[in-house]
mmCIF file of C-alpha atoms in Angstrom:
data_model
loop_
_atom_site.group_PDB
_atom_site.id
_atom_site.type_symbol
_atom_site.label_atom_id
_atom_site.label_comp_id
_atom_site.label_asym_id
_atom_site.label_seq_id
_atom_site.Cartn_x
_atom_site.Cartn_y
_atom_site.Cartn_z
ATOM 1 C CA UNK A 29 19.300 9.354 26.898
ATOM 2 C CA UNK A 30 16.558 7.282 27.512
ATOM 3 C CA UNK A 31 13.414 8.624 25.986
ATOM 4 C CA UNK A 32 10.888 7.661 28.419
ATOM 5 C CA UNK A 33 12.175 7.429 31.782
ATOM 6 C CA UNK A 34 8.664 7.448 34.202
ATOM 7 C CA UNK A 35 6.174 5.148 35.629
ATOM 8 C CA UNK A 36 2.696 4.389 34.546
ATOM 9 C CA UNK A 37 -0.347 5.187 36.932
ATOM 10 C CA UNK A 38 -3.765 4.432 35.756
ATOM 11 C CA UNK A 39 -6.396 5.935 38.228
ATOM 12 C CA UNK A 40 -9.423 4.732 38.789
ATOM 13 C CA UNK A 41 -12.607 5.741 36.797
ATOM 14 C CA UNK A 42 -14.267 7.417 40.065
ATOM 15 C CA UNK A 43 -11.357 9.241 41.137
ATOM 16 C CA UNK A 44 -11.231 10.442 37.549
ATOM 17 C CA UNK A 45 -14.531 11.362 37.301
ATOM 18 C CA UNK A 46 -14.477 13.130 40.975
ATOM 19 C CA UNK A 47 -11.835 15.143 38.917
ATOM 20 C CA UNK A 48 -8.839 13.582 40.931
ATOM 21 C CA UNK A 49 -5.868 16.205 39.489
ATOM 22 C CA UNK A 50 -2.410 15.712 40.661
ATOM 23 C CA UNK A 51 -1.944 18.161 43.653
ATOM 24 C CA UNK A 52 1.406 19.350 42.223
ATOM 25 C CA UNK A 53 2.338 21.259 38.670
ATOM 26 C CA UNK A 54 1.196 19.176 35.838
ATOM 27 C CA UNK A 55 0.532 19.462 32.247
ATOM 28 C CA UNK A 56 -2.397 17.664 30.054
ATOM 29 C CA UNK A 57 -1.167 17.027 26.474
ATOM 30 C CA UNK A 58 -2.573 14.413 23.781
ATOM 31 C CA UNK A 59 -0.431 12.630 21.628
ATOM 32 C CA UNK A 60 -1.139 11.602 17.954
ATOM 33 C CA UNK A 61 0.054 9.527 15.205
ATOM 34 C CA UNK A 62 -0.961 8.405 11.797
ATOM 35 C CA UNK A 63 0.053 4.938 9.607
ATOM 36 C CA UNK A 64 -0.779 4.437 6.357
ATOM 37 C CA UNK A 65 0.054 1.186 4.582
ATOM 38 C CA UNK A 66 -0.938 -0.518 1.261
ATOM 39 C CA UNK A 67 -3.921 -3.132 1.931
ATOM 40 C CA UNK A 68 -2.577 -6.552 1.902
ATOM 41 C CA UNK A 69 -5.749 -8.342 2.489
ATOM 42 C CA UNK A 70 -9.589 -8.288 1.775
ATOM 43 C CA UNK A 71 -12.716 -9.245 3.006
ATOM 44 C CA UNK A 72 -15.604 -9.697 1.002
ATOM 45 C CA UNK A 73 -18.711 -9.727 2.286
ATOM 46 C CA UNK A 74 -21.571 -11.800 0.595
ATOM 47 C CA UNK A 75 -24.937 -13.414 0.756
ATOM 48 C CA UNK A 76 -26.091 -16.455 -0.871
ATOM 49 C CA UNK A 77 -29.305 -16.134 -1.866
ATOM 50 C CA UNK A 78 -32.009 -18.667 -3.688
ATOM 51 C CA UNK A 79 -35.861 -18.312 -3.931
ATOM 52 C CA UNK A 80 -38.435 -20.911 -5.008
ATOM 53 C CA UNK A 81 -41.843 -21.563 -4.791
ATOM 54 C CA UNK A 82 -40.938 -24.842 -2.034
ATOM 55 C CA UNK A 83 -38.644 -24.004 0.804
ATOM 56 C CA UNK A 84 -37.076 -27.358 0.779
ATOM 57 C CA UNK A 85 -35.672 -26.868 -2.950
ATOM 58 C CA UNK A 86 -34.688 -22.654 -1.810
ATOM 59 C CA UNK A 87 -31.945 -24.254 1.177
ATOM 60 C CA UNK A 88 -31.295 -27.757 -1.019
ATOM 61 C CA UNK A 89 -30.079 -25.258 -3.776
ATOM 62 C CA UNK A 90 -28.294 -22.546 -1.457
ATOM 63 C CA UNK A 91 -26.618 -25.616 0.423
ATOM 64 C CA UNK A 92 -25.245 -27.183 -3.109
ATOM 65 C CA UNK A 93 -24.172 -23.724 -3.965
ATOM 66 C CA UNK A 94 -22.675 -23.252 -0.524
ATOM 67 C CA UNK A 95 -20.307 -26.320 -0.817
ATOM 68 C CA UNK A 96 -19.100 -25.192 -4.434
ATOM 69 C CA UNK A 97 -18.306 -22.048 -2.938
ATOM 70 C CA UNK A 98 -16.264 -23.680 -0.208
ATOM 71 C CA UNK A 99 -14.756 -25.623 -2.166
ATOM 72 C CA UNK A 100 -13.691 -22.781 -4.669
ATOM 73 C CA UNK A 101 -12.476 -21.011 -1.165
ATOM 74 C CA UNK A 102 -10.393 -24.279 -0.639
ATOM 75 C CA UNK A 103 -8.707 -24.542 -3.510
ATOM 76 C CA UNK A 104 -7.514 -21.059 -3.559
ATOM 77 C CA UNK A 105 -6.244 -21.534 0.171
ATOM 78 C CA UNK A 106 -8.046 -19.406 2.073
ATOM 79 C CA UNK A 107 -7.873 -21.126 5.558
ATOM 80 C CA UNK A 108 -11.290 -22.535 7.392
ATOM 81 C CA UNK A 109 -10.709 -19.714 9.867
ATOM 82 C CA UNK A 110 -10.704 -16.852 7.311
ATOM 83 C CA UNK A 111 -14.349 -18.056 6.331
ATOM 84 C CA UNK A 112 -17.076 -17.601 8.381
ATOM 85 C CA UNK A 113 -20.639 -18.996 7.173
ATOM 86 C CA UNK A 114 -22.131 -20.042 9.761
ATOM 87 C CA UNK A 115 -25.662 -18.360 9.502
ATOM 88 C CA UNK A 116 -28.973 -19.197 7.694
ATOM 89 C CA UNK A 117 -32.468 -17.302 6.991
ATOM 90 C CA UNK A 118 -35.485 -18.487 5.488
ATOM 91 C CA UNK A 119 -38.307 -16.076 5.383
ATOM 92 C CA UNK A 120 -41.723 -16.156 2.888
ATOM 93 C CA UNK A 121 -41.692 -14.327 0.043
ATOM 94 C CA UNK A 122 -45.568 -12.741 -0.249
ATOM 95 C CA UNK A 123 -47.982 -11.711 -3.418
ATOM 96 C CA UNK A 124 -48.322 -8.461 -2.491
ATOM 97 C CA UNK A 125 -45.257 -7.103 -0.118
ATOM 98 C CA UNK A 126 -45.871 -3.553 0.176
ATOM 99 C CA UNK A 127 -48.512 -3.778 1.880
ATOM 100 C CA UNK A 128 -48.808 -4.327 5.757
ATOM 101 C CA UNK A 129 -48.057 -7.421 7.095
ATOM 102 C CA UNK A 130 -51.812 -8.667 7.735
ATOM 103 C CA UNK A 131 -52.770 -7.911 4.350
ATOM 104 C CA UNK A 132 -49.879 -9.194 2.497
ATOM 105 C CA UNK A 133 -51.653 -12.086 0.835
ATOM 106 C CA UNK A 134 -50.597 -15.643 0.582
ATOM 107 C CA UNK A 135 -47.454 -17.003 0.525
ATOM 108 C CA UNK A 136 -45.925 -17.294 -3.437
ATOM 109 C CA UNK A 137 -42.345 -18.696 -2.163
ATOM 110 C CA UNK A 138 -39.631 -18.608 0.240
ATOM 111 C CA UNK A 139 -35.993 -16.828 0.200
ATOM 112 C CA UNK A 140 -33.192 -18.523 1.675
ATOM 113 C CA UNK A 141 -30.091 -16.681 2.412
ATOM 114 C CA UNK A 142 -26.680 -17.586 3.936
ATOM 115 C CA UNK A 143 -23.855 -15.444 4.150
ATOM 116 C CA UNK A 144 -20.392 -15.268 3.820
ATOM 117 C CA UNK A 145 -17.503 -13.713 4.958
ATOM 118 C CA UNK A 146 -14.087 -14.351 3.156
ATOM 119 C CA UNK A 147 -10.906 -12.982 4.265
ATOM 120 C CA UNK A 148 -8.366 -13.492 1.294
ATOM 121 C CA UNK A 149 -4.583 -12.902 2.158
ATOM 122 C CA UNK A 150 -3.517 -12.876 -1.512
ATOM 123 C CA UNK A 151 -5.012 -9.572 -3.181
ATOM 124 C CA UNK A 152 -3.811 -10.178 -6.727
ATOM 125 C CA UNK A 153 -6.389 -13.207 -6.554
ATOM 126 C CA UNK A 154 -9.192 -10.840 -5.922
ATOM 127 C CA UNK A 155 -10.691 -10.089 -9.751
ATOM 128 C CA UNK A 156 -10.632 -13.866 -10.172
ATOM 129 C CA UNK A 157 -12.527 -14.643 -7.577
ATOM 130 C CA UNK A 158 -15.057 -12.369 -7.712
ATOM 131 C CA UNK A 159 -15.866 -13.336 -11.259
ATOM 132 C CA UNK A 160 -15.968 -16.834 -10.463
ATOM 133 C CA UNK A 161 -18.485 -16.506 -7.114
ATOM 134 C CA UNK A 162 -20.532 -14.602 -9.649
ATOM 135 C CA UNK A 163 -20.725 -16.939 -12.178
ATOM 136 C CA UNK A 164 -22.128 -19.186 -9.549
ATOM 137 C CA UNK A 165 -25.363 -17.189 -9.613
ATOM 138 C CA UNK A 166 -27.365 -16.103 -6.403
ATOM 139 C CA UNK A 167 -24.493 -14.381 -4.876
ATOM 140 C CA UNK A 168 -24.970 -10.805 -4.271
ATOM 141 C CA UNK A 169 -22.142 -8.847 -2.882
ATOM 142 C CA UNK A 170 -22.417 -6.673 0.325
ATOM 143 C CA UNK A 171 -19.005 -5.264 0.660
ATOM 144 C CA UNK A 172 -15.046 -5.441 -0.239
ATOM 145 C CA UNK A 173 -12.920 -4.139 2.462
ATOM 146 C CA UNK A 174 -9.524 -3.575 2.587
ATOM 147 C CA UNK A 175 -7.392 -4.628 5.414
ATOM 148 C CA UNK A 176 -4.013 -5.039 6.830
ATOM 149 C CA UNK A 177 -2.365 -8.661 7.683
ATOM 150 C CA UNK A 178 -0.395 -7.471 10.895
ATOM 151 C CA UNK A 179 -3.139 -4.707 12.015
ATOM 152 C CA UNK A 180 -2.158 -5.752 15.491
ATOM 153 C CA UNK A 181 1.106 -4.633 15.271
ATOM 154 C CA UNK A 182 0.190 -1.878 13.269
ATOM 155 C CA UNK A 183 -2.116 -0.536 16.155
ATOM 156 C CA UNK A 184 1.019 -1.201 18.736
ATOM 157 C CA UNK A 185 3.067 0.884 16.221
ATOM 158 C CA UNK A 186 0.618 3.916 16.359
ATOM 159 C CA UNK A 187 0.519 3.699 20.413
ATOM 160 C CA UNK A 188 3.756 3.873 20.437
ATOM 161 C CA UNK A 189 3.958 6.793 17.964
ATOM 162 C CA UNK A 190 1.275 8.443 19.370
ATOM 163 C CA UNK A 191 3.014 8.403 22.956
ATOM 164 C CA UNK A 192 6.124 9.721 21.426
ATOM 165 C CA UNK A 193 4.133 12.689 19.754
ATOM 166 C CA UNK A 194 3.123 13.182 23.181
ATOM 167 C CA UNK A 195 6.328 13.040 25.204
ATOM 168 C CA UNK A 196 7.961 15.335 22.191
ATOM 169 C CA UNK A 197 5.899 18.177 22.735
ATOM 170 C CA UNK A 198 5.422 18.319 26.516
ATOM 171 C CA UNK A 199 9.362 18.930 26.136
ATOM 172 C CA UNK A 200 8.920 20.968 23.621
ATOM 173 C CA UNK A 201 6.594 23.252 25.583
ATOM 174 C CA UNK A 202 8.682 23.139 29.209
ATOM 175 C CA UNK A 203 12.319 23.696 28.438
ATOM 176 C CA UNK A 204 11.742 27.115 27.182
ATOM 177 C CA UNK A 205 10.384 27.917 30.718
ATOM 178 C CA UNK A 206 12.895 25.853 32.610
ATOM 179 C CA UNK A 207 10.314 22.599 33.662
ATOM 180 C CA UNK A 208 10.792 19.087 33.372
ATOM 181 C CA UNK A 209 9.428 16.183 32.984
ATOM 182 C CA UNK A 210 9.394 13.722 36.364
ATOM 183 C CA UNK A 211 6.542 11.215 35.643
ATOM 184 C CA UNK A 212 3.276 9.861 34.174
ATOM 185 C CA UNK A 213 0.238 10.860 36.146
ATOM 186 C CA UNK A 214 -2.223 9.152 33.974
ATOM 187 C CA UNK A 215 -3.006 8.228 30.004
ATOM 188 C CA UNK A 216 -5.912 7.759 28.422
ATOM 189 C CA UNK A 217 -6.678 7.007 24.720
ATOM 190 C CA UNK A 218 -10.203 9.193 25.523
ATOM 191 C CA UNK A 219 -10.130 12.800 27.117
ATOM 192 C CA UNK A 220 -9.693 12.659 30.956
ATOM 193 C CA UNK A 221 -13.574 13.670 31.330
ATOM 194 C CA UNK A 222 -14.976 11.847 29.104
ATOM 195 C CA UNK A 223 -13.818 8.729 30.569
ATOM 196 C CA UNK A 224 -17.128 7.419 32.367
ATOM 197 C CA UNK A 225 -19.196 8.189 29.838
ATOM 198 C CA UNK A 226 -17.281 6.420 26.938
ATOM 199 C CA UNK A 227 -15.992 3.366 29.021
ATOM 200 C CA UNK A 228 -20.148 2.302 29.100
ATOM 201 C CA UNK A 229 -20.363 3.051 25.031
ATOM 202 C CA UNK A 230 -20.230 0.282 23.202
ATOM 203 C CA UNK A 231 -18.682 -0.272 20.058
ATOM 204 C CA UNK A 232 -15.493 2.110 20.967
ATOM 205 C CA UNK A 233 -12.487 1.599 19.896
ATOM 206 C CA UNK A 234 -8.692 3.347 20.924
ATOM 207 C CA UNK A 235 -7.797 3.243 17.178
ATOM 208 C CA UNK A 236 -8.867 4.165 14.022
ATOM 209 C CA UNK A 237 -9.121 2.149 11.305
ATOM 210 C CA UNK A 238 -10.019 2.986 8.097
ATOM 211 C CA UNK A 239 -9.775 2.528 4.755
ATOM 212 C CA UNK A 240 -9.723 5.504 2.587
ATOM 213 C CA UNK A 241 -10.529 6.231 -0.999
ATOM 214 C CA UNK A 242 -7.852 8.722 -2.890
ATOM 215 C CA UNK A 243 -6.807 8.797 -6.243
ATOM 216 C CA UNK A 244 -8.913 8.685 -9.532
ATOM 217 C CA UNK A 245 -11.904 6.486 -9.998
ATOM 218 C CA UNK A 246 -10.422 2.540 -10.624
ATOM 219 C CA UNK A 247 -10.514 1.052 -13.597
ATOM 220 C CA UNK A 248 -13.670 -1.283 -14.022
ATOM 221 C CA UNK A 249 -11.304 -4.134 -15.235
ATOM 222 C CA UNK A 250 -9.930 -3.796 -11.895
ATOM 223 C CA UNK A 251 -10.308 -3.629 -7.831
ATOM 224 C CA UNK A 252 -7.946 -0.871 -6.732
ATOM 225 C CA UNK A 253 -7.923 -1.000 -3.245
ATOM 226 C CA UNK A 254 -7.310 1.963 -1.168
ATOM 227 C CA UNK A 255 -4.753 2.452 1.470
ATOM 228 C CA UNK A 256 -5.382 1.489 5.165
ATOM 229 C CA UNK A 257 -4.878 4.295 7.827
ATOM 230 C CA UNK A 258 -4.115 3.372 11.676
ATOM 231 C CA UNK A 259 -5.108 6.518 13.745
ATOM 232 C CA UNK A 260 -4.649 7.198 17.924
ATOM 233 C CA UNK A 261 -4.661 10.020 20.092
ATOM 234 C CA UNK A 262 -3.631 9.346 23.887
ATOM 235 C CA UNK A 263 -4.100 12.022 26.616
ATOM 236 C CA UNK A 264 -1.596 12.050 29.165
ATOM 237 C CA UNK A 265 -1.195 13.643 32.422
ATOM 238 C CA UNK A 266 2.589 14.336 33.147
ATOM 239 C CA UNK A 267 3.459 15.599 36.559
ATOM 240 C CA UNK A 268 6.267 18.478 36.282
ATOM 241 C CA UNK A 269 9.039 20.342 38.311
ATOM 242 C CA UNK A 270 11.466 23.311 37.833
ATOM 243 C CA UNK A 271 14.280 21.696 35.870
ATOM 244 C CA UNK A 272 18.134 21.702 38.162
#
């Protein structure tokens, strides 16, 4: 048997939000499922930073830095498009900086920062690296995340989990009452109501992705990285009849 044998309807937002329920017997019913995989990938996160009294000399040294850097990044084959350094900011650095910033006094130097994002596909080489950006001087680290390699079809795995979670215990719930399933009203990765409201928040996202800490604190000779975990819920509508 087929498992999912039904069409797909997505209705629109207003009808949604004008709580548009199927006129005939239905049942609401969110779906979940859960991956967790070993990271196979990083991305660190870094600035490079100089100061000096001239501003010229603060980017002439963060530039020469910059180009050992990317060089370093070369060599160890991390692809142009895995590196991303394509900002720069050059502020004053002031005698007195807690005050206010009319009373700050005169200028005393100049910081210039650029940083870095480096997405490395070969995790063993992480502990390397790290020591040899350091040794480099001016680099100070803003994060080391752990990631996956094929998150995309990761996330497609944990839809399609997550729907099957779904379909599983709508049957679950109707054959002991003699009901069936005959199709897909509507699915949602949000609740049904809260549809209008989260479509205009930004910054959501269907699945979760995180990386989360377990086991004992790593050793400092090392990077342990934690697991990645691939989250989704999905809401679905299914429209329902006495089973023949």
């Amino acid at each position: 048997m087929k498992l999912f044998l039904f069409s797909l309807l997505f209705l629109p937002i207003t009808l949604l939000a004008e709580g548009g329920l199927p006129d005939q017997p239905y049942i609401y019913v969110e779906g979940k499922a859960e991956i967790e995989k070993p990271a196979d990938m990083v991305t660190l996160r870094f600035n490079l930073v100089a100061r000096n009294a001239d501003q010229a000399k603060a980017n002439q040294e963060v530039q020469a830095k910059a180009t050992r850097i990317l060089a370093m990044l070369d060599q160890r084959k991390v692809t142009q498009n895995d590196v991303i350094a394509a900002d720069l900011k050059s502020e004053p650095q002031y005698q007195d900086e807690e005050t206010s910033s009319r009373n700050r006094g005169k200028v005393i130097g100049y910081i210039v920062t650029r940083p870095f994002t480096a997405r490395l596909r070969e995790v063993p080489a992480l502990p390397k690296l790290i020591d040899e950006l350091i040794a480099i001087g001016g680099v100070e680290f803003s994060g080391i995340d752990a990631g996956l390699a094929k998150e995309k079809e990761m996330q497609d795995e944990v839809w399609d989990k997550a729907l099957t979670n779904a379909h599983e215990r709508v049957e679950k719930t109707l054959k002991p009452v003699g009901m069936k399933i005959d199709s897909v009203f509507a699915l949602s990765p949000v609740p049904f109501p809260e549809i209008s409201r989260r479509i205009f928040q930004s910054g959501y996202a269907g699945s979760r992705f995180t990386a989360e800490e377990v086991g004992p604190e790593p050793d400092p000779t090392q990077y342990r990285l934690p697991p990645v975990t691939i989250s989704q819920s999905i809401h679905v509508i299914y429209l329902i009849s006495p089973a023949k």
